[in-house]
Coordinates of C-alpha atoms in Angstrom, one line a residue:
Chain U
A12 CA -29.3 -54.4 -105.4
Q13 CA -30.9 -51.1 -105.0
K14 CA -34.6 -51.4 -105.0
V15 CA -35.6 -48.3 -106.8
T16 CA -32.6 -46.3 -109.2
Q17 CA -32.8 -42.8 -109.6
A18 CA -30.0 -42.2 -111.8
Q19 CA -30.1 -38.8 -112.8
T20 CA -28.5 -37.7 -109.4
E21 CA -29.5 -34.0 -110.0
I22 CA -31.0 -32.5 -113.4
S23 CA -30.4 -28.4 -113.9
V24 CA -33.4 -26.9 -116.7
V25 CA -34.7 -23.5 -117.5
E26 CA -38.2 -22.3 -117.0
K27 CA -40.6 -23.4 -119.4
E28 CA -38.6 -26.6 -121.2
D29 CA -39.9 -30.2 -119.7
V30 CA -38.0 -32.4 -117.2
T31 CA -38.4 -36.5 -117.1
L32 CA -37.0 -37.9 -114.5
D33 CA -36.6 -41.3 -114.6
C34 CA -37.3 -44.3 -111.4
V35 CA -36.2 -48.1 -112.1
Y36 CA -37.3 -50.8 -109.6
E37 CA -36.5 -54.4 -108.4
T38 CA -39.7 -56.3 -107.2
R39 CA -40.7 -59.9 -106.8
D40 CA -44.0 -58.9 -105.7
T41 CA -46.8 -58.6 -108.3
T42 CA -49.0 -56.5 -105.8
Y43 CA -47.4 -53.0 -105.3
Y44 CA -47.6 -49.7 -105.4
L45 CA -45.1 -47.0 -106.9
F46 CA -45.6 -43.4 -105.6
W47 CA -43.6 -40.2 -106.6
Y48 CA -42.9 -37.3 -103.7
K49 CA -41.4 -34.4 -103.7
Q50 CA -39.6 -32.4 -100.9
P51 CA -38.6 -29.1 -101.7
P52 CA -36.3 -27.1 -99.9
S53 CA -38.4 -26.3 -96.6
G54 CA -38.2 -30.0 -96.1
E55 CA -41.4 -31.6 -95.9
L56 CA -42.4 -34.3 -98.7
V57 CA -45.8 -33.8 -100.6
F58 CA -47.7 -36.9 -101.8
L59 CA -47.5 -37.0 -106.0
I60 CA -49.1 -39.5 -107.0
R61 CA -49.6 -43.8 -105.7
R62 CA -49.9 -45.6 -109.0
N63 CA -50.2 -50.2 -108.3
S64 CA -48.7 -52.8 -110.0
F65 CA -52.2 -53.9 -111.6
D66 CA -53.0 -50.3 -113.5
E67 CA -50.5 -48.9 -116.1
Q68 CA -52.3 -47.0 -117.6
N69 CA -50.6 -43.4 -117.4
E70 CA -51.9 -40.1 -115.3
I71 CA -51.3 -37.0 -116.0
S72 CA -52.4 -33.9 -113.9
G73 CA -51.8 -30.7 -115.2
R74 CA -48.1 -30.4 -115.6
Y75 CA -46.9 -33.6 -114.5
S76 CA -48.0 -37.0 -116.4
W77 CA -46.1 -41.0 -115.2
N78 CA -45.6 -43.1 -118.0
F79 CA -45.4 -46.5 -115.9
Q80 CA -44.3 -49.4 -117.2
K81 CA -43.8 -53.1 -116.3
S82 CA -41.7 -54.2 -119.0
T83 CA -39.0 -52.1 -118.0
S84 CA -39.8 -51.7 -114.7
S85 CA -39.8 -48.6 -114.7
F86 CA -42.0 -45.2 -112.9
N87 CA -40.9 -42.2 -115.2
F88 CA -41.5 -38.6 -114.6
T89 CA -42.3 -35.7 -117.0
I90 CA -43.2 -31.7 -115.9
T91 CA -44.5 -30.0 -118.9
A92 CA -43.1 -26.7 -119.4
S93 CA -41.6 -26.2 -115.6
Q94 CA -41.6 -23.5 -113.3
V95 CA -39.4 -22.2 -110.7
V96 CA -41.9 -23.6 -107.8
D97 CA -41.0 -27.1 -109.2
S98 CA -37.2 -26.5 -107.7
A99 CA -37.1 -29.6 -105.0
V100 CA -35.6 -33.0 -105.1
Y101 CA -38.0 -35.6 -105.8
F102 CA -38.8 -39.3 -105.3
C103 CA -40.0 -42.7 -106.3
A104 CA -40.8 -44.7 -103.7
L105 CA -41.4 -48.3 -103.5
S106 CA -44.3 -50.4 -101.1
E107 CA -43.7 -54.0 -101.5
G108 CA -44.1 -57.2 -99.8
F109 CA -47.8 -57.8 -99.6
D110 CA -47.8 -60.5 -101.4
N111 CA -46.6 -63.4 -98.4
Y112 CA -43.7 -60.9 -96.2
G113 CA -44.0 -59.0 -94.1
Q114 CA -44.0 -55.2 -95.8
N115 CA -41.4 -52.9 -96.8
F116 CA -41.5 -49.3 -98.0
V117 CA -38.7 -48.6 -100.4
F118 CA -37.0 -45.0 -101.7
G119 CA -35.1 -44.0 -104.4
P120 CA -31.8 -41.9 -103.4
G121 CA -33.6 -38.8 -105.8
T122 CA -33.0 -36.3 -108.0
R123 CA -32.5 -32.7 -107.0
L124 CA -34.5 -31.1 -109.8
S125 CA -33.5 -27.2 -110.0
V126 CA -35.2 -24.8 -112.9
L127 CA -33.9 -21.6 -113.0
P128 CA -35.6 -17.9 -114.4
Chain R
K25 CA -57.9 -30.2 -90.7
A26 CA -54.5 -29.3 -89.0
G27 CA -51.5 -31.7 -90.4
V28 CA -49.2 -33.9 -88.8
T29 CA -47.2 -33.0 -86.1
Q30 CA -43.5 -32.9 -84.1
T31 CA -42.5 -32.5 -81.8
P32 CA -39.8 -31.3 -81.1
R33 CA -38.6 -29.4 -84.4
Y34 CA -34.5 -29.4 -83.3
L35 CA -32.9 -31.5 -81.6
I36 CA -29.4 -31.9 -79.9
K37 CA -27.6 -34.5 -77.9
T38 CA -24.8 -36.2 -77.3
R39 CA -23.7 -39.3 -78.1
G40 CA -25.2 -42.0 -75.4
Q41 CA -27.9 -40.1 -75.1
Q42 CA -31.3 -40.7 -75.4
V43 CA -34.2 -39.7 -77.0
T44 CA -37.7 -39.3 -78.0
L45 CA -39.6 -38.5 -80.8
S46 CA -42.5 -37.2 -80.5
C47 CA -45.6 -37.4 -83.5
S48 CA -48.8 -36.6 -83.6
P49 CA -50.5 -38.1 -87.0
I50 CA -53.5 -35.9 -88.6
S51 CA -57.1 -36.5 -86.8
G52 CA -58.4 -39.6 -87.5
H53 CA -55.3 -41.4 -89.4
R54 CA -54.9 -44.6 -87.5
S55 CA -51.4 -45.2 -89.1
V56 CA -47.9 -43.3 -88.5
S57 CA -44.9 -44.0 -90.3
W58 CA -41.3 -43.1 -89.0
Y59 CA -38.4 -42.5 -92.1
Q60 CA -35.2 -41.4 -91.4
Q61 CA -33.3 -39.5 -93.8
T62 CA -29.8 -39.1 -94.1
P63 CA -27.3 -37.7 -97.4
G64 CA -25.8 -41.0 -97.1
Q65 CA -28.0 -43.3 -96.8
G66 CA -31.2 -41.0 -98.4
L67 CA -35.0 -41.4 -96.4
Q68 CA -35.1 -44.9 -94.6
F69 CA -38.3 -47.1 -93.7
L70 CA -37.9 -46.9 -89.9
F71 CA -41.4 -48.7 -88.5
E72 CA -45.2 -48.6 -89.6
Y73 CA -48.2 -48.8 -85.8
F74 CA -51.5 -48.8 -87.0
S75 CA -53.4 -49.0 -83.5
E76 CA -51.2 -49.4 -81.2
T77 CA -50.0 -52.8 -83.5
Q78 CA -46.0 -51.8 -84.5
R79 CA -47.2 -53.9 -88.5
N80 CA -44.3 -53.2 -90.4
K81 CA -40.3 -53.1 -89.3
G82 CA -37.2 -51.3 -91.7
N83 CA -33.1 -53.1 -91.6
F84 CA -32.8 -51.0 -88.2
P85 CA -31.3 -51.8 -85.1
G86 CA -34.0 -52.6 -82.0
R87 CA -31.7 -49.9 -80.4
F88 CA -34.9 -47.8 -82.6
S89 CA -38.0 -48.4 -81.6
G90 CA -40.9 -46.9 -81.2
R91 CA -44.5 -47.1 -80.0
Q92 CA -48.5 -45.5 -80.8
F93 CA -49.8 -44.3 -77.9
S94 CA -54.8 -45.3 -78.4
N95 CA -55.1 -41.5 -79.7
S96 CA -53.0 -42.6 -82.5
R97 CA -50.0 -40.2 -81.3
S98 CA -46.6 -42.2 -81.7
E99 CA -42.9 -42.0 -80.5
M100 CA -39.8 -43.0 -81.6
N101 CA -36.9 -44.0 -78.4
V102 CA -33.6 -43.8 -80.3
S103 CA -31.3 -45.2 -77.0
T104 CA -27.4 -45.2 -76.9
L105 CA -27.3 -42.7 -79.5
E106 CA -24.6 -42.1 -81.9
L107 CA -23.0 -39.8 -84.5
G108 CA -24.2 -42.0 -86.9
D109 CA -28.3 -41.6 -86.3
S110 CA -27.7 -37.5 -87.1
A111 CA -30.2 -37.6 -89.1
L112 CA -33.8 -35.7 -89.7
Y113 CA -36.6 -38.1 -88.7
L114 CA -39.7 -38.1 -90.5
C115 CA -43.4 -39.3 -89.2
A116 CA -45.8 -40.1 -92.0
S117 CA -49.7 -40.6 -91.0
S118 CA -52.0 -42.6 -93.3
S119 CA -55.6 -43.8 -92.9
S120 CA -55.3 -46.9 -94.4
G121 CA -56.7 -49.5 -92.2
T122 CA -55.2 -52.0 -94.8
L123 CA -52.0 -53.5 -95.6
A124 CA -51.9 -51.1 -98.6
Y125 CA -50.1 -47.6 -98.6
N126 CA -52.1 -44.8 -98.7
E127 CA -51.3 -41.4 -98.7
Q128 CA -49.5 -40.6 -96.4
F129 CA -48.6 -37.1 -94.9
F130 CA -45.5 -36.0 -93.3
G131 CA -44.5 -33.9 -91.2
P132 CA -42.5 -31.6 -91.0
G133 CA -39.8 -34.0 -89.5
T134 CA -36.9 -33.6 -86.1
R135 CA -33.6 -32.3 -86.8
L136 CA -31.2 -34.8 -84.5
T137 CA -28.5 -33.7 -84.0
V138 CA -25.6 -36.1 -82.2
L139 CA -22.5 -34.7 -81.0

């Protein structure tokens, strides 16, 4: 089973629409970290956020917000008032293995977001 | 502060050859991780080095190896190349001094094509 699932392969929205990217993860660990990265057409991965398993507080950074729910093992990412520059592939990732075995870092398959003018 | 640099940016090799990729982390960063990105398998973790020691390893065959030097620069080697090794190889550096993955800063990648 995939450890990190991003069910939406591709999403297209029109500029100024809000869009939510879903991420569901699977781990047996009690200590783990979740991340979101953006990969624009240039190819370089850009870090967006890191959240540890003990901090379920939602976070807002400008037009970006994240909703972490341990009960549903989800870490969803919302872009408000999307812009063309938001067009990219977005990856959710899980870092685990701190409790007993070797650390593992797993990316989801990514969601390609296209924001149309 | 200079970012993560990777050399070369593009590489073409033939099956059976070996290749070495280089990564220079951000100054002061001691952790370097390597990832392989392909259309079919997505982004996969290869290994991580910290203070010249391999700290974590993903699920890749022994043909994939790496090392880190005292100045934190890292090299990744792939021996006996296969067509399926064609990929974008990304390097990331982090200041992390523990097993927790702090923010990782990624380089632009090396695009390897195996013919």
